[in-house]
CSV table of N, CA and C in Angstrom, one decimal:
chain,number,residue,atom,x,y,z
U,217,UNK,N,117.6,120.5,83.6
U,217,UNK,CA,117.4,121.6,84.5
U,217,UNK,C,117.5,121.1,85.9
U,218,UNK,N,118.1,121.8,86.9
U,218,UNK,CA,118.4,121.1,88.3
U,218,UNK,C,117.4,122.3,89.1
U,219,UNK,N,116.3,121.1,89.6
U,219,UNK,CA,115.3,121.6,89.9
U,219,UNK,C,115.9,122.2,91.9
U,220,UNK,N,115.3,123.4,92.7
U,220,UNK,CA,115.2,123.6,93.7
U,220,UNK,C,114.7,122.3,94.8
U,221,UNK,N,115.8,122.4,95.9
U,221,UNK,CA,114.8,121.7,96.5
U,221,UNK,C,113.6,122.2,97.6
U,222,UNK,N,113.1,121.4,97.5
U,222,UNK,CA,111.7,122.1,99.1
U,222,UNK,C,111.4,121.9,100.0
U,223,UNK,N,111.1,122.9,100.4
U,223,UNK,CA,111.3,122.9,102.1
U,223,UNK,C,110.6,122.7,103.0
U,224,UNK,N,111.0,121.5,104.0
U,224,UNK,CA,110.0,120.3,104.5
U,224,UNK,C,108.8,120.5,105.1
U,225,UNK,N,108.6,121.8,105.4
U,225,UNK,CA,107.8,122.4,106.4
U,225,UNK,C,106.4,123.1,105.4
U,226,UNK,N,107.0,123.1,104.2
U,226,UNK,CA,106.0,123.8,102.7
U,226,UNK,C,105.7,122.4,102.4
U,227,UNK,N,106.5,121.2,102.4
U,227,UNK,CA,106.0,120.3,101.1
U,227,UNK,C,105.1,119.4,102.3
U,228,UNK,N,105.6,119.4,104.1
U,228,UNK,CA,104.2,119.2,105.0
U,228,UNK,C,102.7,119.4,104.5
U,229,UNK,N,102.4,120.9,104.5
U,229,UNK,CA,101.3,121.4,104.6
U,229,UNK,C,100.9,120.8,103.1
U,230,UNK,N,101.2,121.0,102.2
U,230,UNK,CA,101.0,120.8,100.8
U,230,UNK,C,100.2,119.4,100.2
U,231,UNK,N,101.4,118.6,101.0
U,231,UNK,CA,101.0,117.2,101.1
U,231,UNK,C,100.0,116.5,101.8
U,232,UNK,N,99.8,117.3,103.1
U,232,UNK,CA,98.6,117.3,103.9
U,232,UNK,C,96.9,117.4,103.2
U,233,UNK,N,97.4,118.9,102.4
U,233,UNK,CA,96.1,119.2,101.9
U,233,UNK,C,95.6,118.1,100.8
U,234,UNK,N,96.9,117.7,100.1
U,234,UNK,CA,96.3,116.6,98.7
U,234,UNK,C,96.3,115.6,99.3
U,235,UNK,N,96.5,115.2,100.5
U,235,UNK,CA,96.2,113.8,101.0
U,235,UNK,C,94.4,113.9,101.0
U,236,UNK,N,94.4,115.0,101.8
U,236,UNK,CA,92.5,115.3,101.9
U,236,UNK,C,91.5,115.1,100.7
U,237,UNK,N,92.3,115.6,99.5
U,237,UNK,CA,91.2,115.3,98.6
U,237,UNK,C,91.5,114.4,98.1
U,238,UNK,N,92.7,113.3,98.1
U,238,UNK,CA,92.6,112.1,98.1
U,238,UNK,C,91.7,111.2,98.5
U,239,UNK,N,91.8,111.8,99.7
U,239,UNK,CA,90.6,110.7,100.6
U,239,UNK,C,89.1,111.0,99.9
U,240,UNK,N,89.0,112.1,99.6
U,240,UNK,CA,87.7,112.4,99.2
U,240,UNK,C,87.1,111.5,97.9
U,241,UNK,N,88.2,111.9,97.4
U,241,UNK,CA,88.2,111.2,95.5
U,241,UNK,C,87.4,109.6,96.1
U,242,UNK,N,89.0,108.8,96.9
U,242,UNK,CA,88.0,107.5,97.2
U,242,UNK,C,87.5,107.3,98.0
U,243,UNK,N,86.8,107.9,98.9
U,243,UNK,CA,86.0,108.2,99.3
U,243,UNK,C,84.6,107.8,98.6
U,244,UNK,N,84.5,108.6,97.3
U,244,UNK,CA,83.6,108.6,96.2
U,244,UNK,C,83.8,107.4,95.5
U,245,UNK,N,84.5,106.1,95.7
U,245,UNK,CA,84.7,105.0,94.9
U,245,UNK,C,86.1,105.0,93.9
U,246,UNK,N,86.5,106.2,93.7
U,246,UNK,CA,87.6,106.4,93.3
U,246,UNK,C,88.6,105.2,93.2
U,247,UNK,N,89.0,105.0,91.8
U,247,UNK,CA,90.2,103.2,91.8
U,247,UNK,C,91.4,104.5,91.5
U,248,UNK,N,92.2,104.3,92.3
U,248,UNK,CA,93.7,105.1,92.1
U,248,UNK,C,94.5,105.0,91.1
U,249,UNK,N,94.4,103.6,90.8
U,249,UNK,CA,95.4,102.6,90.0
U,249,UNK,C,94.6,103.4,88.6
U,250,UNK,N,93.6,103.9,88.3
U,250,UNK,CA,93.4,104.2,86.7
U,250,UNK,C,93.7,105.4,86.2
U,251,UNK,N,94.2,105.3,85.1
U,251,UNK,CA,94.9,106.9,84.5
U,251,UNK,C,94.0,107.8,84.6
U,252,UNK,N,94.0,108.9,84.6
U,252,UNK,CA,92.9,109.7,84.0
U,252,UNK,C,93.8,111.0,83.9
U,253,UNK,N,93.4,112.0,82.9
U,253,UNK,CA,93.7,113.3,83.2
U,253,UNK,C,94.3,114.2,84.9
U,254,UNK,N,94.9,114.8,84.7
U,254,UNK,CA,94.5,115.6,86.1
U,254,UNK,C,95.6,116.5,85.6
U,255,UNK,N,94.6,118.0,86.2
U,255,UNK,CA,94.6,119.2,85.7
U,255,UNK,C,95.5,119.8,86.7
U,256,UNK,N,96.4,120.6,86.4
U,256,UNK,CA,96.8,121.9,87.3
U,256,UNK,C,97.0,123.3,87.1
U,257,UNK,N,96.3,123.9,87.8
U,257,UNK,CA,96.3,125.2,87.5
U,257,UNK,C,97.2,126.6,87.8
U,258,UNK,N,97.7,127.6,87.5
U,258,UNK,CA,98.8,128.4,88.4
U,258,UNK,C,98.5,129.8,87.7
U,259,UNK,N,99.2,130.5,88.8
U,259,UNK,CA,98.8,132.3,88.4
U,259,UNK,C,100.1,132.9,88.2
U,260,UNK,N,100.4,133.6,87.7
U,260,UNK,CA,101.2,134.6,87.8
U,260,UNK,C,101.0,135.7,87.0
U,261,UNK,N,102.1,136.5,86.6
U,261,UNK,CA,102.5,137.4,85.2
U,261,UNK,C,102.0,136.9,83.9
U,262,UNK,N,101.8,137.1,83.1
U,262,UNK,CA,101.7,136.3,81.8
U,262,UNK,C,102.9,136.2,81.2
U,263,UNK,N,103.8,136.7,81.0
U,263,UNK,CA,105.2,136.5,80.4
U,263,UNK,C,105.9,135.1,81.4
U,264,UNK,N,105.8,135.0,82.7
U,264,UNK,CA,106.0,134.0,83.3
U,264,UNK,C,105.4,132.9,83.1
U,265,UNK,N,104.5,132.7,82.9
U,265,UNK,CA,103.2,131.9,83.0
U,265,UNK,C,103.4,131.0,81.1
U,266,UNK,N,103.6,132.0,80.3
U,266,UNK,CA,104.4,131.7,78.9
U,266,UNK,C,105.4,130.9,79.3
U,267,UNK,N,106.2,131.1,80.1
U,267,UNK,CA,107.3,130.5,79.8
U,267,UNK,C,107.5,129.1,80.5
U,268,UNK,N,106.5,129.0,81.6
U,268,UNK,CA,106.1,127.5,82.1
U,268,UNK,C,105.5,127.1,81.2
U,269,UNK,N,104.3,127.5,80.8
U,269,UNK,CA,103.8,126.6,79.1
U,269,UNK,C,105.3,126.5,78.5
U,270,UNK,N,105.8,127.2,78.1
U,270,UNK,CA,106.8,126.5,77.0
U,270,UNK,C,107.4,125.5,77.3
U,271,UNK,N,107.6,125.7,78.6
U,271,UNK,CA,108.4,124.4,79.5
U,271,UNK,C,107.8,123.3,80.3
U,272,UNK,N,106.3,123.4,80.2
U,272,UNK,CA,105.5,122.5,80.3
U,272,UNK,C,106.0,120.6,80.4
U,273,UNK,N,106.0,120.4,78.9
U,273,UNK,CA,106.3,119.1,78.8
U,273,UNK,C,107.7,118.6,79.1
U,274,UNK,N,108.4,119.4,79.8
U,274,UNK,CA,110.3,119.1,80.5
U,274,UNK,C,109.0,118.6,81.8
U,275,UNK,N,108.2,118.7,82.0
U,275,UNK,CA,107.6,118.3,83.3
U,275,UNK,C,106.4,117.0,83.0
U,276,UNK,N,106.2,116.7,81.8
U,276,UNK,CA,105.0,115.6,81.8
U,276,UNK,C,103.8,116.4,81.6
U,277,UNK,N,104.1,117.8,81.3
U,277,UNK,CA,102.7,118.3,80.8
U,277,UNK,C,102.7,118.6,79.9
U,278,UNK,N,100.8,118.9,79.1
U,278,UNK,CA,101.2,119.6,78.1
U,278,UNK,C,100.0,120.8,78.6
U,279,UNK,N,99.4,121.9,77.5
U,279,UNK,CA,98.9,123.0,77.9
U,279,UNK,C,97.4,122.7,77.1
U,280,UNK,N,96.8,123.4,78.7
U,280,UNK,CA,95.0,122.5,78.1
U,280,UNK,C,94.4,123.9,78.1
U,281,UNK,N,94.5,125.3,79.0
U,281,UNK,CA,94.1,126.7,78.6
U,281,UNK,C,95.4,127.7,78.8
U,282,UNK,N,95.3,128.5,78.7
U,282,UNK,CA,96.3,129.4,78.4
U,282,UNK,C,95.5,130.8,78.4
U,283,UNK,N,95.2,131.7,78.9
U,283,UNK,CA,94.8,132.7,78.5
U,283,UNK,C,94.9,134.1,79.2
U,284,UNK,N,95.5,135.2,78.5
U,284,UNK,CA,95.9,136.5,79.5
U,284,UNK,C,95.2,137.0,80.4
U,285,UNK,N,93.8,136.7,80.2
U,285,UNK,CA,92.8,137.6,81.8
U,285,UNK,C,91.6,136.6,81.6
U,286,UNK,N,91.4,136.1,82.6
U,286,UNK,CA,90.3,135.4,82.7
U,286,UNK,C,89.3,136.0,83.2
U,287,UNK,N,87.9,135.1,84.0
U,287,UNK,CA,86.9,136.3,84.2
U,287,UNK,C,87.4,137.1,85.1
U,288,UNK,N,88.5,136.9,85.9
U,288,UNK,CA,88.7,137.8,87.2
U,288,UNK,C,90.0,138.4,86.8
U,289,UNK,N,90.1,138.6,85.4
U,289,UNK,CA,91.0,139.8,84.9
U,289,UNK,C,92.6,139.4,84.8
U,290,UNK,N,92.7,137.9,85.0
U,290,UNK,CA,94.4,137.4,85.9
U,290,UNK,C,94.8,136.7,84.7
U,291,UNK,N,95.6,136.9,84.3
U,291,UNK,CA,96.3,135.5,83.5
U,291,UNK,C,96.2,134.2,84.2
U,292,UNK,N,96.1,133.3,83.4
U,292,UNK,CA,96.0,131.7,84.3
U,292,UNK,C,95.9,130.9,83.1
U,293,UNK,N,96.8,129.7,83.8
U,293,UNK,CA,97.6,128.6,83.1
U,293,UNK,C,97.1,127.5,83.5
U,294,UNK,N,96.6,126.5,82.9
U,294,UNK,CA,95.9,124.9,83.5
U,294,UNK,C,97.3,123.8,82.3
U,295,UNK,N,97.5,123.2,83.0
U,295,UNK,CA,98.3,122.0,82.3
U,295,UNK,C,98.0,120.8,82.8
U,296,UNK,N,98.0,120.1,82.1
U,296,UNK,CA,97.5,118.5,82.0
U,296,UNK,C,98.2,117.5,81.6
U,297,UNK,N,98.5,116.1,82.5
U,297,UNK,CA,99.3,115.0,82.4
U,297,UNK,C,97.8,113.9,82.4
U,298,UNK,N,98.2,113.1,81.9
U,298,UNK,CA,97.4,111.8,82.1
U,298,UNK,C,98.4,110.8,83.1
U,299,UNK,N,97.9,109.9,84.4
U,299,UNK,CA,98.4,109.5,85.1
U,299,UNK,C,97.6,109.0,86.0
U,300,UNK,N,97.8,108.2,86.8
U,300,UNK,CA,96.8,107.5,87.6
U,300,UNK,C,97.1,108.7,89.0
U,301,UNK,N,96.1,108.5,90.4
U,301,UNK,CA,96.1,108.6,91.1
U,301,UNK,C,96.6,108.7,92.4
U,302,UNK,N,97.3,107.4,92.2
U,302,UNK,CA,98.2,106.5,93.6
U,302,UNK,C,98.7,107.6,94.1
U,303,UNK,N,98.9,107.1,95.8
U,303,UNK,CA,100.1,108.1,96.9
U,303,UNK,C,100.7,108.5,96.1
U,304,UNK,N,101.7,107.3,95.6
U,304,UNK,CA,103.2,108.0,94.5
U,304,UNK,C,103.2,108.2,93.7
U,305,UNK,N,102.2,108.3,92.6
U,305,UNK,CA,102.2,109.5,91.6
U,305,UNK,C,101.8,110.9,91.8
U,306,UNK,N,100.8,110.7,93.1
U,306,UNK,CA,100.2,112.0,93.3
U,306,UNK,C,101.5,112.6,94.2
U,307,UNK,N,102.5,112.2,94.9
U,307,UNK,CA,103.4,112.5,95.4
U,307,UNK,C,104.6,113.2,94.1
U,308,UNK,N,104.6,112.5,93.5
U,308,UNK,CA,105.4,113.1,92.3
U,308,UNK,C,104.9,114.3,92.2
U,309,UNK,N,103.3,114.4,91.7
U,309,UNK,CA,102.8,115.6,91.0
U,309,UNK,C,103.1,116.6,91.6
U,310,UNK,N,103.0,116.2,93.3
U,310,UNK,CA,103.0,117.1,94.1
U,310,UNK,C,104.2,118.6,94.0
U,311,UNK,N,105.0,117.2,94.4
U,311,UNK,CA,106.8,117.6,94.2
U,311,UNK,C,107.0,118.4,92.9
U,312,UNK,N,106.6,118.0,91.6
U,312,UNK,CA,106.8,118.9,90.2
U,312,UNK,C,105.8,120.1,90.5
U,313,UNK,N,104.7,120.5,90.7
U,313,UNK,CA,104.1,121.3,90.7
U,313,UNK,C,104.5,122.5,91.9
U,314,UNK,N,105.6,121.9,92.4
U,314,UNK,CA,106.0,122.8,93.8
U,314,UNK,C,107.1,123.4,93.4
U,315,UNK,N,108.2,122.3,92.5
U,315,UNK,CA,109.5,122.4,92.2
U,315,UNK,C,108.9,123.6,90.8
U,316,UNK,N,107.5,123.3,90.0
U,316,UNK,CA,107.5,124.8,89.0
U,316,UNK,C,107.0,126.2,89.9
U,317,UNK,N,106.1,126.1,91.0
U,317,UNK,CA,106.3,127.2,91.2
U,317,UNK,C,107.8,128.2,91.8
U,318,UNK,N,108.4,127.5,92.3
U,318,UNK,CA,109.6,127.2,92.9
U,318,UNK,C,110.5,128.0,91.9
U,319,UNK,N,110.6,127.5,90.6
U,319,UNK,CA,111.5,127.7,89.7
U,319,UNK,C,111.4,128.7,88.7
U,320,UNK,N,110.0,128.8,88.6
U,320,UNK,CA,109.4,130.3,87.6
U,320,UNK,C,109.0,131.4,88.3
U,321,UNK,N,108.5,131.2,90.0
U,321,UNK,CA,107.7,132.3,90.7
U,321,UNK,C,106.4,132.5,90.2
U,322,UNK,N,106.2,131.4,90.1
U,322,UNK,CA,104.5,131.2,89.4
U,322,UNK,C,104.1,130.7,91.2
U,323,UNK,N,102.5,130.7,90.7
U,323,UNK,CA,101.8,130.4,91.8
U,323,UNK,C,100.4,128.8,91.8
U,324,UNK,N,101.0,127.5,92.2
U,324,UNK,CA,99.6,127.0,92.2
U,324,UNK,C,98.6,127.0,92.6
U,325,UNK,N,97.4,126.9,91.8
U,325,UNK,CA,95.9,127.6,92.2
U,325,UNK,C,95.7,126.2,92.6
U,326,UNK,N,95.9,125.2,92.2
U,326,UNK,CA,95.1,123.5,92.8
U,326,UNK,C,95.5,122.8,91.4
U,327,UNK,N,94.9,121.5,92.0
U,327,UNK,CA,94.9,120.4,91.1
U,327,UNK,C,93.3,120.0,91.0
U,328,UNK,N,93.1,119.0,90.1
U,328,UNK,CA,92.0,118.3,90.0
U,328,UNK,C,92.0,117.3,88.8
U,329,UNK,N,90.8,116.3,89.1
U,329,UNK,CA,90.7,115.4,88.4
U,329,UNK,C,89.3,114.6,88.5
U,330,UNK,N,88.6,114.1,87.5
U,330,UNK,CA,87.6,113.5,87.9
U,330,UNK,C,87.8,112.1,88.3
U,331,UNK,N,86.8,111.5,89.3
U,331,UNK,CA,87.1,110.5,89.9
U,331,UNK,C,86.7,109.2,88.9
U,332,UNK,N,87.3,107.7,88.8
U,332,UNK,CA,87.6,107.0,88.3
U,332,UNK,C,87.2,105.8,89.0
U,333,UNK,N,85.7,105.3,88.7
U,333,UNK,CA,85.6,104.1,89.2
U,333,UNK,C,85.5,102.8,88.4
U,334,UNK,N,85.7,103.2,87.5
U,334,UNK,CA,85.8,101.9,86.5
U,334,UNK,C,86.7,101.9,84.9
């Protein structure tokens, strides 16, 4: 699949914001270099939102909730990679999580991950 590219001015701000809770993470003692989970979340349609799960692992994910209306009535999708932290993974994630909203007209809600100090 030949993914969209993004537009420098979107993948700016985007990359700005996950720098910040980068810092936060080590900030908190956070070791970058260790795998751990890290979640991402996105909104859309649910027929759309299906069809990113299905296509999930074309991206290194697989599917951790799935469900048509959450408490605030919305369909919403969390997918999960195991992967370390660093700039350039988190730079990757960044780029795939932009390139799927990009490509399904889904929406990401955030990332997260718990911090890793040992």
């Amino acid at each position: 699949m030949r993914l969209p590219p993004i537009d420098p001015a979107r993948w700016n701000a985007v990359w700005t914001a996950d720098l910040d809770v980068l810092r936060r993470l080590r900030a908190s003692g956070d070791k970058p270099e260790i795998e751990r989970e890290i979640d991402v979340s996105f909104r859309g349609d649910y027929v759309t939102l299906k069809r990113v799960a299905d296509a999930s692992s074309n991206f290194g994910f697989s599917v951790s909730d799935f469900t048509e209306r959450d408490e605030e009535g919305a369909p919403f999708l969390l997918l999960v990679r195991h992967q370390p932290a660093t700039d350039d993974a988190m730079r990757e994630l960044t780029e795939t999580y932009l390139q799927i909203e990009d490509t399904f007209g889904v929406e990401c809600d955030g990332w997260g991950c718990v911090a890793q100090a040992s």
